[in-house]
Coordinates of C-alpha atoms and ligand atoms in Angstrom, one line a residue:
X1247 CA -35.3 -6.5 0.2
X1248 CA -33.4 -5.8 3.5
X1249 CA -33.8 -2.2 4.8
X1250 CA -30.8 0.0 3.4
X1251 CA -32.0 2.8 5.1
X1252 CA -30.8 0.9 8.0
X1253 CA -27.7 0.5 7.6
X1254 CA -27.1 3.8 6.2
X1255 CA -29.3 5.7 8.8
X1256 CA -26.7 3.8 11.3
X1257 CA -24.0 6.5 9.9
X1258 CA -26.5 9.5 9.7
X1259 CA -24.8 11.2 12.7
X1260 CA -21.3 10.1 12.4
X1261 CA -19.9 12.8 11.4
X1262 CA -16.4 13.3 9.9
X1263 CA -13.4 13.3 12.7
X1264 CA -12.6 17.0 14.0
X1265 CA -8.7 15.7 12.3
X1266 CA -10.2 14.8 9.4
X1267 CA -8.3 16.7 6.0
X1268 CA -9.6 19.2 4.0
X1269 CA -10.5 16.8 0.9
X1270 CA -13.1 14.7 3.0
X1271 CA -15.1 18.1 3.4
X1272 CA -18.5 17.0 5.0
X1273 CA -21.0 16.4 2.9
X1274 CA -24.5 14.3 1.9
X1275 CA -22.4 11.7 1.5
X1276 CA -20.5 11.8 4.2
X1277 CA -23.2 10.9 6.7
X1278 CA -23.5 7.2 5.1
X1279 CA -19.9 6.4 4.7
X1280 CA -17.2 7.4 7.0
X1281 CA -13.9 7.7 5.0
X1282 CA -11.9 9.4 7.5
X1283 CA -12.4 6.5 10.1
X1284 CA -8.5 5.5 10.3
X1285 CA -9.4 3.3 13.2
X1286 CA -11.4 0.5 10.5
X1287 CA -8.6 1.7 7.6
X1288 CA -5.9 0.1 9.2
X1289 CA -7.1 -2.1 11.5
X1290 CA -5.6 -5.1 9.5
X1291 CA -2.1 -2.9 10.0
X1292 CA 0.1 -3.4 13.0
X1293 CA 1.8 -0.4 14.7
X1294 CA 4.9 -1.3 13.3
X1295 CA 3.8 -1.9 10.1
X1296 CA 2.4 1.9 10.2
X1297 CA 6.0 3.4 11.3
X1298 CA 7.3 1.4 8.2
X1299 CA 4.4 2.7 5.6
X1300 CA 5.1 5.9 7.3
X1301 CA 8.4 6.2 6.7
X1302 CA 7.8 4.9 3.3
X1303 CA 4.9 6.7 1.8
X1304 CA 7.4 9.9 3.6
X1305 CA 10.2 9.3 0.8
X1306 CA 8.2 8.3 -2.3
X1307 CA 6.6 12.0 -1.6
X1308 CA 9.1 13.2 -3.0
X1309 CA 9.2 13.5 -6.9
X1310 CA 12.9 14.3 -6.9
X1311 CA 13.7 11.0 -4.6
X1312 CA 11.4 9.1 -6.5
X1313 CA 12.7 10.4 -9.9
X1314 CA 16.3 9.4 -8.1
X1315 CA 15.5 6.3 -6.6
X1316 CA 13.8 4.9 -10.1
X1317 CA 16.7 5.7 -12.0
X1318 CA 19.2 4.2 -9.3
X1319 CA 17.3 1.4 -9.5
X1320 CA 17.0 0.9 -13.3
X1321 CA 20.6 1.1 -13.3
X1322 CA 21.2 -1.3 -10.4
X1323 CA 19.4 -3.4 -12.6
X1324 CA 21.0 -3.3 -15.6
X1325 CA 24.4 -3.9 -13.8
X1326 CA 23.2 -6.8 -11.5
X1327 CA 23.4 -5.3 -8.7
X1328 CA 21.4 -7.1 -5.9
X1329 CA 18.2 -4.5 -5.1
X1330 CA 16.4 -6.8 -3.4
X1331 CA 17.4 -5.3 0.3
X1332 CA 16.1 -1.8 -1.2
X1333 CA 13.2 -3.0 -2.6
X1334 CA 11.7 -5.6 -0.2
X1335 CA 9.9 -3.2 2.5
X1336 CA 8.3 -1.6 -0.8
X1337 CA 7.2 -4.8 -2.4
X1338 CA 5.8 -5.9 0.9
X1339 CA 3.2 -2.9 1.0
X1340 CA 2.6 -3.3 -2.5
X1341 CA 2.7 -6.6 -3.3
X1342 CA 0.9 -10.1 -2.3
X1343 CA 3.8 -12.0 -2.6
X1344 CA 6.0 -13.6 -5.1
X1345 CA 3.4 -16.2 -6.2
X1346 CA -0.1 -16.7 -5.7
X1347 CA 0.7 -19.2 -2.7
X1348 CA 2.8 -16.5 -1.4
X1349 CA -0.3 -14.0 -1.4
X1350 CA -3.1 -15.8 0.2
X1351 CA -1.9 -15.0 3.7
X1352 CA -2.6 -10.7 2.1
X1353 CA -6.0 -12.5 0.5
X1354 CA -6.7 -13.6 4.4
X1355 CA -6.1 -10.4 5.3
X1356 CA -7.9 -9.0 3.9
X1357 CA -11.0 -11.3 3.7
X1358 CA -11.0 -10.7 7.6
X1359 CA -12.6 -7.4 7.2
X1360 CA -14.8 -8.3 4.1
X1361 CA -12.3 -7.0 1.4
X1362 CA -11.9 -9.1 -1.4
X1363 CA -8.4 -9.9 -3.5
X1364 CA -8.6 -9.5 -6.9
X1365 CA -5.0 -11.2 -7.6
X1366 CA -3.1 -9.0 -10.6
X1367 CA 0.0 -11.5 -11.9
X1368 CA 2.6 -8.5 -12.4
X1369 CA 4.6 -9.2 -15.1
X1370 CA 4.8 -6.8 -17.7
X1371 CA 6.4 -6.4 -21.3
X1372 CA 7.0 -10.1 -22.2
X1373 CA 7.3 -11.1 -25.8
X1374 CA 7.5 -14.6 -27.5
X1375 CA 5.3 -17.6 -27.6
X1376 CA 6.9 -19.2 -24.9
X1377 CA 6.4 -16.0 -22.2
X1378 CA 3.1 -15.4 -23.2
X1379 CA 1.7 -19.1 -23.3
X1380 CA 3.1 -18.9 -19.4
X1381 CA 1.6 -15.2 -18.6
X1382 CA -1.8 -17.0 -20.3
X1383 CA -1.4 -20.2 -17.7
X1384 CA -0.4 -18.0 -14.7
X1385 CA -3.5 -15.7 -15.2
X1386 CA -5.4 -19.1 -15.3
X1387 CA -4.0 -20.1 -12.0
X1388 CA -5.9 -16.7 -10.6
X1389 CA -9.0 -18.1 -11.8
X1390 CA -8.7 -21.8 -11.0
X1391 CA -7.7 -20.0 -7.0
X1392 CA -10.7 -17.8 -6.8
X1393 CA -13.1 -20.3 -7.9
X1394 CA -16.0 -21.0 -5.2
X1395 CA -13.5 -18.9 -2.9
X1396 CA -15.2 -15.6 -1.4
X1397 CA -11.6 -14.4 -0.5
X1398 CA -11.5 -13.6 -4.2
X1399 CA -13.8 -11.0 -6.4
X1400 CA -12.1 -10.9 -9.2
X1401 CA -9.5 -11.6 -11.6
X1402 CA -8.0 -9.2 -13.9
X1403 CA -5.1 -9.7 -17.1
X1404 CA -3.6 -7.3 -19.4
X1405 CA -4.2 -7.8 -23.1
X1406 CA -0.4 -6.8 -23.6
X1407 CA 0.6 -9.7 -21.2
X1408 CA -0.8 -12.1 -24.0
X1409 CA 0.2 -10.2 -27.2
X1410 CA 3.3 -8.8 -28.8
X1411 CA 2.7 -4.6 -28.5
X1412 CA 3.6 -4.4 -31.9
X1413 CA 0.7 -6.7 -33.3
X1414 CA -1.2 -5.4 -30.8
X1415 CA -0.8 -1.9 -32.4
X1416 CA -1.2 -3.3 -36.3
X1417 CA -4.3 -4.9 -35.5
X1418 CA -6.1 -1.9 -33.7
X1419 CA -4.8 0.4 -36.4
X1420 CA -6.4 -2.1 -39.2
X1421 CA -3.4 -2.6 -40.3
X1422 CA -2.5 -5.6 -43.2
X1423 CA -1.0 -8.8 -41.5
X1424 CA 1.8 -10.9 -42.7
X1425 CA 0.6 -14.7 -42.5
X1426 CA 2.6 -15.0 -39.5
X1427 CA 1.1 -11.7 -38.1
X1428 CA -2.4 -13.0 -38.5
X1429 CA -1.5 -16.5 -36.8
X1430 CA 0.6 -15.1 -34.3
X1431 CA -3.2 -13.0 -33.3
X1432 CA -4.9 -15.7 -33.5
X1433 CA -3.1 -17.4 -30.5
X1434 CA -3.6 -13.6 -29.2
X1435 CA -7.5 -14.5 -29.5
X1436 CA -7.0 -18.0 -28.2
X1437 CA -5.3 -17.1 -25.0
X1438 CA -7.6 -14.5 -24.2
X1439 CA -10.8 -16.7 -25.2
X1440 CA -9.3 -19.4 -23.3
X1441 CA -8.9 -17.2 -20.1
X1442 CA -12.9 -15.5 -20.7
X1443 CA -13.9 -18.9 -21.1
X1444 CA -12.7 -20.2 -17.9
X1445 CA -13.8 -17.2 -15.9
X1446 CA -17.0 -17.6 -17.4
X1447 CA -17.5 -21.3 -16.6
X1448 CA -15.7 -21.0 -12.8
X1449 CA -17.9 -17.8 -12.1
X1450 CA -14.9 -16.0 -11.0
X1451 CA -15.6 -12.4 -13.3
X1452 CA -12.8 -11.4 -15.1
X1453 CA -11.7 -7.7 -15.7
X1454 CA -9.6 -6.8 -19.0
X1455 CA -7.4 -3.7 -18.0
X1456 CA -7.4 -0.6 -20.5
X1457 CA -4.2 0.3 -21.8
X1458 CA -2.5 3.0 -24.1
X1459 CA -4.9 4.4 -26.9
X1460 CA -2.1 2.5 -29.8
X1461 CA -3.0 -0.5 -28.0
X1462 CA -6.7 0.0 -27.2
X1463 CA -8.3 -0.3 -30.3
X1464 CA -7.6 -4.0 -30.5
X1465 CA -8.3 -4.5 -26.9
X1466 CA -11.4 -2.9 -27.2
X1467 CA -12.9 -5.2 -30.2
X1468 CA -11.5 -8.3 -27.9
X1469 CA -13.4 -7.4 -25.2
X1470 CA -16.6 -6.7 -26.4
X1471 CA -16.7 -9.4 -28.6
X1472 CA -15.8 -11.4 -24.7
X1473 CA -18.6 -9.6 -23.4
X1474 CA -21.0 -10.5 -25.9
X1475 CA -20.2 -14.2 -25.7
X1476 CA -20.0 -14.3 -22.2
X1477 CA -22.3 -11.9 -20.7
X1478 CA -25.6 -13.4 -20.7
X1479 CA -27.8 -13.3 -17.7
X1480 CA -24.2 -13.0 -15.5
X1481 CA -21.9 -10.2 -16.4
X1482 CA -18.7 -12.2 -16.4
X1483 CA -16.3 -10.4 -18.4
X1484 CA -15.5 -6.2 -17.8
X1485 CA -13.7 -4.1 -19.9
X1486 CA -12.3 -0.8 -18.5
X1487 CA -12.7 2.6 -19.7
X1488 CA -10.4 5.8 -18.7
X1489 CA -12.1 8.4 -18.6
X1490 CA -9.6 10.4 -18.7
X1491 CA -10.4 10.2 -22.9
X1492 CA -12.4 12.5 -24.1
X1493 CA -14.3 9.6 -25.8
X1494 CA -14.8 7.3 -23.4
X1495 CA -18.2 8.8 -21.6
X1496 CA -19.9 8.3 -25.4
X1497 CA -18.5 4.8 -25.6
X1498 CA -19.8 3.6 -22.6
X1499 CA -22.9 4.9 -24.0
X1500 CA -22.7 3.3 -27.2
X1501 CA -21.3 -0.1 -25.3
X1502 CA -24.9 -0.1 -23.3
X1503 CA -27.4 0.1 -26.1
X1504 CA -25.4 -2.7 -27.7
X1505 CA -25.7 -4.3 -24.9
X1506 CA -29.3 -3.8 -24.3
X1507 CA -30.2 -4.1 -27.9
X1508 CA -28.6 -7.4 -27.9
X1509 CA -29.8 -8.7 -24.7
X1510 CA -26.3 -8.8 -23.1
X1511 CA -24.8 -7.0 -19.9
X1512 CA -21.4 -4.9 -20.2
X1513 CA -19.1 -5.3 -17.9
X1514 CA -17.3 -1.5 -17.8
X1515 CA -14.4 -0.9 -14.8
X1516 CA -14.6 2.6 -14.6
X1517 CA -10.9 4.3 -14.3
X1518 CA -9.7 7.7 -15.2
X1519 CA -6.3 6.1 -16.7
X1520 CA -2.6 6.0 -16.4
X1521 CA -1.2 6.9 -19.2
X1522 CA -2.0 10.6 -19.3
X1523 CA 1.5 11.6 -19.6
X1524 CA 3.0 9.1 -22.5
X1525 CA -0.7 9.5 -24.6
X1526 CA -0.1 13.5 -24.8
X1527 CA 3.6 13.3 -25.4
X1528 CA 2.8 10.9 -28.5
X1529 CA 0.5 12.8 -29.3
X1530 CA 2.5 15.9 -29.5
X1531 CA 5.2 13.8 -31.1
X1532 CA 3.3 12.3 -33.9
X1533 CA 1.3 16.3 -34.4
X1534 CA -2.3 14.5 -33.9
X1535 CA -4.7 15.9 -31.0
X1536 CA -4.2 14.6 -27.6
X1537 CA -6.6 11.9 -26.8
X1538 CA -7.2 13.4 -22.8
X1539 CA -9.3 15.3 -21.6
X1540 CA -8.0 19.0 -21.2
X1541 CA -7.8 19.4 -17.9
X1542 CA -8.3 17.1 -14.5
X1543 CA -11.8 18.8 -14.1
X1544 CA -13.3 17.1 -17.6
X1545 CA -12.1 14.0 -16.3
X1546 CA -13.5 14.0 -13.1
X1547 CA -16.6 15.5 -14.6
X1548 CA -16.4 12.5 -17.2
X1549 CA -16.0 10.1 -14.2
X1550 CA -18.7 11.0 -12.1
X1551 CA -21.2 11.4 -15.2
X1552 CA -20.3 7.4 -16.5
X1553 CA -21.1 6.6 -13.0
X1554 CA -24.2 8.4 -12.7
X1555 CA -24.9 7.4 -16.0
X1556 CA -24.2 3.2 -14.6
X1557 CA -26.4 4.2 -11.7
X1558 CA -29.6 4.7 -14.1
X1559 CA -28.9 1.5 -17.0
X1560 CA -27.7 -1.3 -14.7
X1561 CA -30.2 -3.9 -16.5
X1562 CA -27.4 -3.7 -19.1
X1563 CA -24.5 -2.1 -17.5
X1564 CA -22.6 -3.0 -14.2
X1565 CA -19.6 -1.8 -12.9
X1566 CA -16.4 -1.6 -11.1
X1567 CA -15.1 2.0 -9.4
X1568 CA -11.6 1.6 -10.0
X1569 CA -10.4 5.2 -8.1
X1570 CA -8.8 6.0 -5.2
X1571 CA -10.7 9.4 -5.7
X1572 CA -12.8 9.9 -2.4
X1573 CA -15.1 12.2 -4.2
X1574 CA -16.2 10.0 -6.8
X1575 CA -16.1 6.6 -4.1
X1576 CA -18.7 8.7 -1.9
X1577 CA -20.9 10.0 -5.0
X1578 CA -21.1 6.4 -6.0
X1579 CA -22.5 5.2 -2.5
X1580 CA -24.7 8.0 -2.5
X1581 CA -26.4 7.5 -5.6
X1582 CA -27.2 3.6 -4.4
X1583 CA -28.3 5.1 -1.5
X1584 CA -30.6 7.5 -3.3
X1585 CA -32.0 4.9 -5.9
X1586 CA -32.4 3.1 -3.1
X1587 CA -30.0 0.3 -4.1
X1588 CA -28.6 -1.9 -1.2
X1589 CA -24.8 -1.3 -0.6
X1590 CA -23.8 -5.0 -1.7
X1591 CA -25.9 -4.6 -4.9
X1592 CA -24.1 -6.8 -7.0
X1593 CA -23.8 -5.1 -9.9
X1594 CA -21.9 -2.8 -8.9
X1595 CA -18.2 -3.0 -6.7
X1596 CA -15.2 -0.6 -5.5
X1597 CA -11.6 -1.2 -6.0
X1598 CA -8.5 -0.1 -5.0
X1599 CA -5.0 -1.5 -5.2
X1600 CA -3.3 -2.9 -2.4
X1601 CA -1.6 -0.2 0.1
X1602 CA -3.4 2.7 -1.5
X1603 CA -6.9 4.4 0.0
X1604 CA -7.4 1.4 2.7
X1605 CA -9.7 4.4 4.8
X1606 CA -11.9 3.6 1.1
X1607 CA -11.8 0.1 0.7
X1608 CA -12.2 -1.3 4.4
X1609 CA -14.3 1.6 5.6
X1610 CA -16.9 0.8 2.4
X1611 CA -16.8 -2.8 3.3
X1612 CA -17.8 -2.2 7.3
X1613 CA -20.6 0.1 5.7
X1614 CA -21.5 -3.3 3.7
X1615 CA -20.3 -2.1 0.3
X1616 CA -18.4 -4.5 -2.2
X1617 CA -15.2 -3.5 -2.5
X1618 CA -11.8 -5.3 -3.7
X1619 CA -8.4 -4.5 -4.0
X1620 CA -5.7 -5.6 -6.8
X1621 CA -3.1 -7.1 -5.3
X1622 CA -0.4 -7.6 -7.4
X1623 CA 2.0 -10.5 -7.1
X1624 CA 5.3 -11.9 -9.0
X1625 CA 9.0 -12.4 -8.5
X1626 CA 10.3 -8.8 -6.9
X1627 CA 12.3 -8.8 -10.1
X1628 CA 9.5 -8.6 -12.4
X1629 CA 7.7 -6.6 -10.1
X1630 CA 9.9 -3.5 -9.8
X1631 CA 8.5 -1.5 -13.1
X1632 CA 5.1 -1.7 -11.2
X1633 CA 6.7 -0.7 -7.9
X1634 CA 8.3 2.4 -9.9
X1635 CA 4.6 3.2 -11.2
X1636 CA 3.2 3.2 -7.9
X1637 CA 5.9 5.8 -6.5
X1638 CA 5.5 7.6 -9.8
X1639 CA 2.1 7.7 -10.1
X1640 CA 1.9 8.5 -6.4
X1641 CA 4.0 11.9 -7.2
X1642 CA 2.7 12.8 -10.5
X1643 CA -1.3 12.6 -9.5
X1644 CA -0.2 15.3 -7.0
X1645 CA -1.6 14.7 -3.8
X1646 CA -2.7 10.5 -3.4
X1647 CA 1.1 10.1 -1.3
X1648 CA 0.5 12.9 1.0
X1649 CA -3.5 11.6 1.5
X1650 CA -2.0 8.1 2.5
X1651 CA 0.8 9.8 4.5
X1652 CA -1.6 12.1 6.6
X1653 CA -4.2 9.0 7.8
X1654 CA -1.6 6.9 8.0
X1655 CA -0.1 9.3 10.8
X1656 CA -3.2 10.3 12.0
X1657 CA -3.8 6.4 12.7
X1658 CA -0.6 6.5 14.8
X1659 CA -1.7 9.8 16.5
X1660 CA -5.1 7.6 17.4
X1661 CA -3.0 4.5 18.8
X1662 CA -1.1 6.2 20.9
X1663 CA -3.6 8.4 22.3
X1664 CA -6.1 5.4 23.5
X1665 CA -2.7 3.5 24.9
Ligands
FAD2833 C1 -8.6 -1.0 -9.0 C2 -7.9 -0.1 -10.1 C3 -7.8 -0.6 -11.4 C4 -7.2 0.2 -12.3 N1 -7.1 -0.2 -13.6 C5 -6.6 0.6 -14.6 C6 -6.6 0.2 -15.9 O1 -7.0 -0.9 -16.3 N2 -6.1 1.0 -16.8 C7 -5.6 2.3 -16.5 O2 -5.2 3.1 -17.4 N3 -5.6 2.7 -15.2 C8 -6.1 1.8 -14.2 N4 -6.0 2.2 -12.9 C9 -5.3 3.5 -12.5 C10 -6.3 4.7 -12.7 O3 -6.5 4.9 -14.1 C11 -5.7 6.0 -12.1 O4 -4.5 6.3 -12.7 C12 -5.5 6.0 -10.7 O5 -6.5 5.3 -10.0 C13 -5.7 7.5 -10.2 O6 -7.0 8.0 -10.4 P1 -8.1 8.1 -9.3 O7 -9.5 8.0 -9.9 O8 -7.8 7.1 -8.3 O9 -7.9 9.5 -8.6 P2 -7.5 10.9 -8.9 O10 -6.3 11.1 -8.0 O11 -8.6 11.8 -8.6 O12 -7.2 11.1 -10.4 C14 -5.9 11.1 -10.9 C15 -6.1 10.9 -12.4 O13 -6.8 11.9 -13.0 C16 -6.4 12.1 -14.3 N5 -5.8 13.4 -14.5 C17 -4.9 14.0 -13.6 N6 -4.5 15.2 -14.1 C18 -5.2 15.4 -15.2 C19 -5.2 16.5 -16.2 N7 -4.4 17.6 -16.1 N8 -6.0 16.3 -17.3 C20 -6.8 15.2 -17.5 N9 -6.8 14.2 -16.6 C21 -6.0 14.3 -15.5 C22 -5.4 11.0 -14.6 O14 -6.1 9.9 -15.1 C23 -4.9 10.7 -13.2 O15 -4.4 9.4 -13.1 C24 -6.7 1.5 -12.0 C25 -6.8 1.9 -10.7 C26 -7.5 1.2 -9.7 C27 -7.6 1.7 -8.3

């Protein structure tokens, strides 16, 4: 085994920047990975790309522009209105491209500094065969592009890019199935056997986002029974589990002793989940208890424990750290450290999405971590409700924008100090 302590006694004494933001707070941690080290974060960025993302990342900051903007842009929209002019710098921070061709050059990128692309086909809410025969064959296309390539880590689909919602929701509810129900979720089964298969085969792993709880259920029984087809002696397929449910933690549990009693390995991307604010207003709507956690604290407690929890059964558990949460990225590296894990260890990987927390992703990779980002590509069209996620999300996590903003100028601040 090569010497980790090496390479993390290497970062003992760096010590966080005297500019460095109250959230980074020194600590054990800190002295193996330096998060704060803008210099390696954007060093794939040109100055002019900064005084863009600057000025960008300074008007999705605010919820009332952003709340402005989405609406202005729905509407636009729905009156064919061209956007594109609008839209373009956002999609370029965001996106790959419009097609995978179109994102290789971001892949590239990337690969320079050891990040890998996990490539995230963006299209959302389709319904019909026809749409979701094509969402199946464009997800293939990821696959059949990463295989044997190192650019590539991963690939990723949605269950709802393959399934009506509707059925989707029957079947996880157990409800009864018309005839054409049950044979439209069988070509549901078929598109996403078809896709587990190929991943499998082209050893390119393959991670099933988690979704809204309504849709879960039958995403859940999908993916495990994935896992336990596919999952022998290579973990190949990874479902994802938001911890921001209060049932999650025990589930992961549960996942690993089947699992281990079975003599497969699950595949779990760890996330705390997106949904936080439509799962409680359902809830509240329909009078049933809210699914999430009560508070941000239980999450984050419920976070770090899965982790801690992957750290100790990863015979038969291996994961993916899907956060942009700098707490839980440095807790991660230091319980490797501790179990005295190398940093590439592959079992276990960080991502992030393209043009969010690059002081994580390229600062873990130059410590010799794994770590990946989603980058999401499609026409700009299809693209925008993601684009209006990311602004939203940025706003409503409280916080993620003005992290992003700060390094970002802080980066600028650096540039023009060493010119
Ligand atoms: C690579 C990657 C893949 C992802 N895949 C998925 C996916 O498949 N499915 C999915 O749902 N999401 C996914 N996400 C999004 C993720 O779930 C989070 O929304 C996002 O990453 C923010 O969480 P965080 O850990 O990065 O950081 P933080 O900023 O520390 O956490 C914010 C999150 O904490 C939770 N939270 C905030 N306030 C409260 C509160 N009051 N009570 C309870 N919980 C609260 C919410 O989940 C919120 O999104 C993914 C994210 C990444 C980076």
């Amino acid at each position: 085994m090569a010497d980790v302590s090496g390479i993390f006694a290497a970062r003992v004494w760096l010590m966080t920047s005297p500019n460095s933001i109250p959230n980074s707070a020194p600590s054990a941690a800190d002295s193996l990975l330096r998060i704060d080290d803008t210099r390696t974060a954007f060093a794939h960025r040109s100055t002019p790309d900064l005084h863009r993302a600057k000025w960008m990342f300074g008007l999705i900051g605010s919820p009332q522009l952003v709340r402005l903007g989405a609406g202005a842009v729905r509407l636009a929209l729905r009156l064919g209105i061209p956007m594109r002019w609008a839209l373009q710098p956002v999609f370029d921070y965001f996106c790959g491209g419009e097609d995978i061709q179109g994102s290789l050059g971001t892949a590239q990128d990337l690969s320079a500094y050891g990040v890998q692309t996990i490539l995230d086909y963006s299209a959302e809410g389709q319904t019909g065969d026809g749409a979701l025969d094509a969402a199946r064959d464009q997800i293939m296309s990821t696959i059949v592009t990463a295989e044997g390539d190192d650019r590539f880590a991963f690939s990723v689909f949605k269950v709802s890019a393959l399934s009506d919602n509707d059925l989707l929701e029957k079947v996880g509810a157990g409800a009864h199935l018309q005839p054409e129900e049950a044979q439209a979720w069988q070509r549901v089964e078929q598109r996403v056997s078809e896709l587990c298969a190929a991943a499998a085969e082209k050893q390119v792993p393959v991670m099933i986002d988690a979704e809204e709880t309504w849709l879960q259920g039958a995403i859940d029984t999908l993916a495990e029974s994935m896992m336990q087809r596919h999952n022998h002696g290579a973990c190949r397929v990874f479902t994802t589990a938001q911890l921001y449910r209060h049932d999650r933690l025990a589930y992961i549990h549960r996942l690993e002793e089947l699992a281990r009693s079975e003599g497969w390995i699950a595949g779990v991307k760890l996330v705390r989940g997106a949904y936080m604010e439509k799962e409680r207003d359902q809830a509240a709507a329909q009078g049933r208890p809210s699914p999430i956690q009560p508070d941000k604290a239980a999450t984050d407690r419920d976070f770090d424990a899965a982790l801690d929890f992957a750290l100790d059964h990863l015979d038969h558990l291996h994961i993916v750290c899907g956060s942009h949460n700098e707490k839980s990225t440095l807790k991660l590296a230091e319980g490797m450290r501790t179990r005295g894990l190398q940093p590439d260890d592959h079992r276990i990987a960080f991502a992030q999405l393209l043009g969010m927390s690059d002081n994580l992703s390229f600062n873990l990779t130059a410590s010799g971590f794994r770590a990946a980002k989603y980058v999401p590509y499609g026409p700009l069209k299809e693209a925008i409700p993601y684009l209006i996620r990311r602004a939203e999300e940025n706003t409503s996590v409280g916080g993620q924008t003005s992290r992003e903003l700060e390094l970002i100028r802080q980066e600028i601040k650096r540039r023009k100090a060493a010119q």
